[in-house]
Amino acid sequence: QVQLVESGGGLVQAGGSLSLPCAAPGSIFSIKVMGWHRQAPGKQRELVATITRGGSTNYAESVKGRFTISRDNDNNTMYLQMNSLIPEDTAVYYCNAVSAVPGGPLSYWGQGTQVTVSS
């Protein structure tokens, strides 16, 4: 199973910033949408942000104005810049990519990276 590679998680104080990069292996072609999801303890996984190949973005209401998603299509890499972090942002963050191939879309995930925001 091909996996995306995430990094950049860690412990940060409230009000601080973190940047999460996500790299898709070169074996994944025709990536249409990339995104970040997160899962806090005892909660369901939720969508944080997505970005299309053309650069259109979508954000969860809870992160609008604080998080910025971007991508480098040439290098199959995506970034999540997180500013003004609050304790409620504490979660495991997962990178996702959806590729369009004959027979239907394929979804790929990373292993997850822990983000902890202390108050």
PDB file of C-alpha atoms in Angstrom:
ATOM      1  CA  GLN A   1       0.000   0.000   0.000  1.00  0.00           C
ATOM      2  CA  VAL A   2       1.494   3.308  -1.101  1.00  0.00           C
ATOM      3  CA  GLN A   3       1.512   5.874   1.684  1.00  0.00           C
ATOM      4  CA  LEU A   4       1.954   9.604   1.807  1.00  0.00           C
ATOM      5  CA  VAL A   5       4.764  10.926   4.005  1.00  0.00           C
ATOM      6  CA  GLU A   6       3.932  13.550   6.627  1.00  0.00           C
ATOM      7  CA  SER A   7       6.190  15.441   9.006  1.00  0.00           C
ATOM      8  CA  GLY A   8       6.281  18.618  11.060  1.00  0.00           C
ATOM      9  CA  GLY A   9       4.085  17.728  14.007  1.00  0.00           C
ATOM     10  CA  GLY A  10       5.060  18.456  17.575  1.00  0.00           C
ATOM     11  CA  LEU A  11       4.283  20.340  20.763  1.00  0.00           C
ATOM     12  CA  VAL A  12       3.583  24.066  20.619  1.00  0.00           C
ATOM     13  CA  GLN A  13       2.130  26.640  22.980  1.00  0.00           C
ATOM     14  CA  ALA A  14      -1.208  28.270  22.278  1.00  0.00           C
ATOM     15  CA  GLY A  15      -0.767  31.134  19.858  1.00  0.00           C
ATOM     16  CA  GLY A  16       2.167  29.463  18.167  1.00  0.00           C
ATOM     17  CA  SER A  17       2.633  28.113  14.652  1.00  0.00           C
ATOM     18  CA  LEU A  18       3.497  24.838  12.954  1.00  0.00           C
ATOM     19  CA  SER A  19       3.945  23.823   9.340  1.00  0.00           C
ATOM     20  CA  LEU A  20       3.023  20.328   8.158  1.00  0.00           C
ATOM     21  CA  PRO A  21       4.500  19.098   4.869  1.00  0.00           C
ATOM     22  CA  CYS A  22       3.117  16.063   3.055  1.00  0.00           C
ATOM     23  CA  ALA A  23       4.898  14.344   0.174  1.00  0.00           C
ATOM     24  CA  ALA A  24       3.290  11.948  -2.262  1.00  0.00           C
ATOM     25  CA  PRO A  25       5.570   9.319  -3.806  1.00  0.00           C
ATOM     26  CA  GLY A  26       6.259   9.636  -7.501  1.00  0.00           C
ATOM     27  CA  SER A  27       4.365   6.388  -8.073  1.00  0.00           C
ATOM     28  CA  ILE A  28       1.083   8.242  -7.460  1.00  0.00           C
ATOM     29  CA  PHE A  29      -0.115   9.884 -10.638  1.00  0.00           C
ATOM     30  CA  SER A  30      -2.904  12.279 -11.584  1.00  0.00           C
ATOM     31  CA  ILE A  31      -3.502  13.648  -8.108  1.00  0.00           C
ATOM     32  CA  LYS A  32      -6.632  15.784  -8.255  1.00  0.00           C
ATOM     33  CA  VAL A  33      -7.282  16.776  -4.670  1.00  0.00           C
ATOM     34  CA  MET A  34      -5.052  16.805  -1.613  1.00  0.00           C
ATOM     35  CA  GLY A  35      -6.180  17.531   1.887  1.00  0.00           C
ATOM     36  CA  TRP A  36      -5.605  17.378   5.614  1.00  0.00           C
ATOM     37  CA  HIS A  37      -7.854  15.659   8.116  1.00  0.00           C
ATOM     38  CA  ARG A  38      -7.478  15.392  11.870  1.00  0.00           C
ATOM     39  CA  GLN A  39      -8.692  13.188  14.678  1.00  0.00           C
ATOM     40  CA  ALA A  40      -8.731  14.235  18.298  1.00  0.00           C
ATOM     41  CA  PRO A  41      -8.972  11.662  21.127  1.00  0.00           C
ATOM     42  CA  GLY A  42     -12.505  10.327  21.426  1.00  0.00           C
ATOM     43  CA  LYS A  43     -13.693  12.176  18.314  1.00  0.00           C
ATOM     44  CA  GLN A  44     -14.318  11.290  14.700  1.00  0.00           C
ATOM     45  CA  ARG A  45     -11.860  12.204  11.990  1.00  0.00           C
ATOM     46  CA  GLU A  46     -12.752  15.568  10.488  1.00  0.00           C
ATOM     47  CA  LEU A  47     -11.785  17.470   7.364  1.00  0.00           C
ATOM     48  CA  VAL A  48      -9.444  20.406   7.961  1.00  0.00           C
ATOM     49  CA  ALA A  49      -8.669  21.696   4.472  1.00  0.00           C
ATOM     50  CA  THR A  50      -8.444  20.634   0.842  1.00  0.00           C
ATOM     51  CA  ILE A  51      -6.778  21.968  -2.277  1.00  0.00           C
ATOM     52  CA  THR A  52      -7.344  20.998  -5.897  1.00  0.00           C
ATOM     53  CA  ARG A  53      -4.702  20.703  -8.557  1.00  0.00           C
ATOM     54  CA  GLY A  54      -5.847  24.076  -9.847  1.00  0.00           C
ATOM     55  CA  GLY A  55      -5.368  25.687  -6.449  1.00  0.00           C
ATOM     56  CA  SER A  56      -8.961  25.963  -5.223  1.00  0.00           C
ATOM     57  CA  THR A  57      -9.101  25.651  -1.446  1.00  0.00           C
ATOM     58  CA  ASN A  58     -11.682  24.714   1.142  1.00  0.00           C
ATOM     59  CA  TYR A  59     -11.402  25.036   4.933  1.00  0.00           C
ATOM     60  CA  ALA A  60     -13.307  23.882   7.966  1.00  0.00           C
ATOM     61  CA  GLU A  61     -14.957  26.812   9.713  1.00  0.00           C
ATOM     62  CA  SER A  62     -12.912  26.186  12.842  1.00  0.00           C
ATOM     63  CA  VAL A  63      -9.600  26.871  11.057  1.00  0.00           C
ATOM     64  CA  LYS A  64     -10.542  29.599   8.579  1.00  0.00           C
ATOM     65  CA  GLY A  65      -8.256  32.594   8.873  1.00  0.00           C
ATOM     66  CA  ARG A  66      -5.681  30.630  10.874  1.00  0.00           C
ATOM     67  CA  PHE A  67      -4.629  27.757   8.600  1.00  0.00           C
ATOM     68  CA  THR A  68      -3.374  27.941   5.014  1.00  0.00           C
ATOM     69  CA  ILE A  69      -3.104  24.988   2.652  1.00  0.00           C
ATOM     70  CA  SER A  70      -0.835  25.046  -0.392  1.00  0.00           C
ATOM     71  CA  ARG A  71       0.684  22.580  -2.839  1.00  0.00           C
ATOM     72  CA  ASP A  72       3.567  22.155  -5.248  1.00  0.00           C
ATOM     73  CA  ASN A  73       2.213  20.132  -8.175  1.00  0.00           C
ATOM     74  CA  ASP A  74       5.621  19.591  -9.758  1.00  0.00           C
ATOM     75  CA  ASN A  75       6.875  17.850  -6.620  1.00  0.00           C
ATOM     76  CA  ASN A  76       3.613  16.240  -5.447  1.00  0.00           C
ATOM     77  CA  THR A  77       3.949  18.050  -2.121  1.00  0.00           C
ATOM     78  CA  MET A  78       1.381  19.788   0.033  1.00  0.00           C
ATOM     79  CA  TYR A  79       1.738  22.039   3.061  1.00  0.00           C
ATOM     80  CA  LEU A  80      -0.485  23.110   5.939  1.00  0.00           C
ATOM     81  CA  GLN A  81       0.619  26.306   7.662  1.00  0.00           C
ATOM     82  CA  MET A  82      -1.072  26.527  11.048  1.00  0.00           C
ATOM     83  CA  ASN A  83      -1.013  29.856  12.886  1.00  0.00           C
ATOM     84  CA  SER A  84      -2.675  31.083  16.085  1.00  0.00           C
ATOM     85  CA  LEU A  85      -2.961  27.527  17.324  1.00  0.00           C
ATOM     86  CA  ILE A  86      -5.393  26.766  20.141  1.00  0.00           C
ATOM     87  CA  PRO A  87      -5.637  23.687  22.401  1.00  0.00           C
ATOM     88  CA  GLU A  88      -8.676  22.511  20.404  1.00  0.00           C
ATOM     89  CA  ASP A  89      -6.350  21.988  17.429  1.00  0.00           C
ATOM     90  CA  THR A  90      -4.671  19.135  19.290  1.00  0.00           C
ATOM     91  CA  ALA A  91      -5.093  15.986  17.182  1.00  0.00           C
ATOM     92  CA  VAL A  92      -3.388  13.531  14.902  1.00  0.00           C
ATOM     93  CA  TYR A  93      -3.232  15.139  11.473  1.00  0.00           C
ATOM     94  CA  TYR A  94      -3.533  12.946   8.380  1.00  0.00           C
ATOM     95  CA  CYS A  95      -2.573  13.817   4.832  1.00  0.00           C
ATOM     96  CA  ASN A  96      -4.825  12.581   1.998  1.00  0.00           C
ATOM     97  CA  ALA A  97      -4.544  12.514  -1.786  1.00  0.00           C
ATOM     98  CA  VAL A  98      -7.121  11.464  -4.351  1.00  0.00           C
ATOM     99  CA  SER A  99      -5.964  10.478  -7.812  1.00  0.00           C
ATOM    100  CA  ALA A 100      -8.119  10.039 -10.887  1.00  0.00           C
ATOM    101  CA  VAL A 101      -7.315   6.825 -12.726  1.00  0.00           C
ATOM    102  CA  PRO A 102      -9.261   4.614 -15.147  1.00  0.00           C
ATOM    103  CA  GLY A 103     -11.701   2.566 -13.124  1.00  0.00           C
ATOM    104  CA  GLY A 104     -12.323   5.183 -10.472  1.00  0.00           C
ATOM    105  CA  PRO A 105     -10.561   7.477  -7.989  1.00  0.00           C
ATOM    106  CA  LEU A 106      -7.966   6.132  -5.574  1.00  0.00           C
ATOM    107  CA  SER A 107      -7.454   7.576  -2.094  1.00  0.00           C
ATOM    108  CA  TYR A 108      -4.102   7.562  -0.314  1.00  0.00           C
ATOM    109  CA  TRP A 109      -3.324   8.391   3.316  1.00  0.00           C
ATOM    110  CA  GLY A 110      -0.315   9.171   5.429  1.00  0.00           C
ATOM    111  CA  GLN A 111       0.482   7.560   8.755  1.00  0.00           C
ATOM    112  CA  GLY A 112      -0.490  10.657  10.734  1.00  0.00           C
ATOM    113  CA  THR A 113       1.502  13.213  12.697  1.00  0.00           C
ATOM    114  CA  GLN A 114       0.683  14.354  16.234  1.00  0.00           C
ATOM    115  CA  VAL A 115       0.061  18.034  16.908  1.00  0.00           C
ATOM    116  CA  THR A 116      -0.276  19.050  20.548  1.00  0.00           C
ATOM    117  CA  VAL A 117      -1.141  22.603  21.581  1.00  0.00           C
ATOM    118  CA  SER A 118      -0.634  23.452  25.231  1.00  0.00           C
ATOM    119  CA  SER A 119      -2.584  26.193  26.986  1.00  0.00           C
TER     120      SER A 119
END
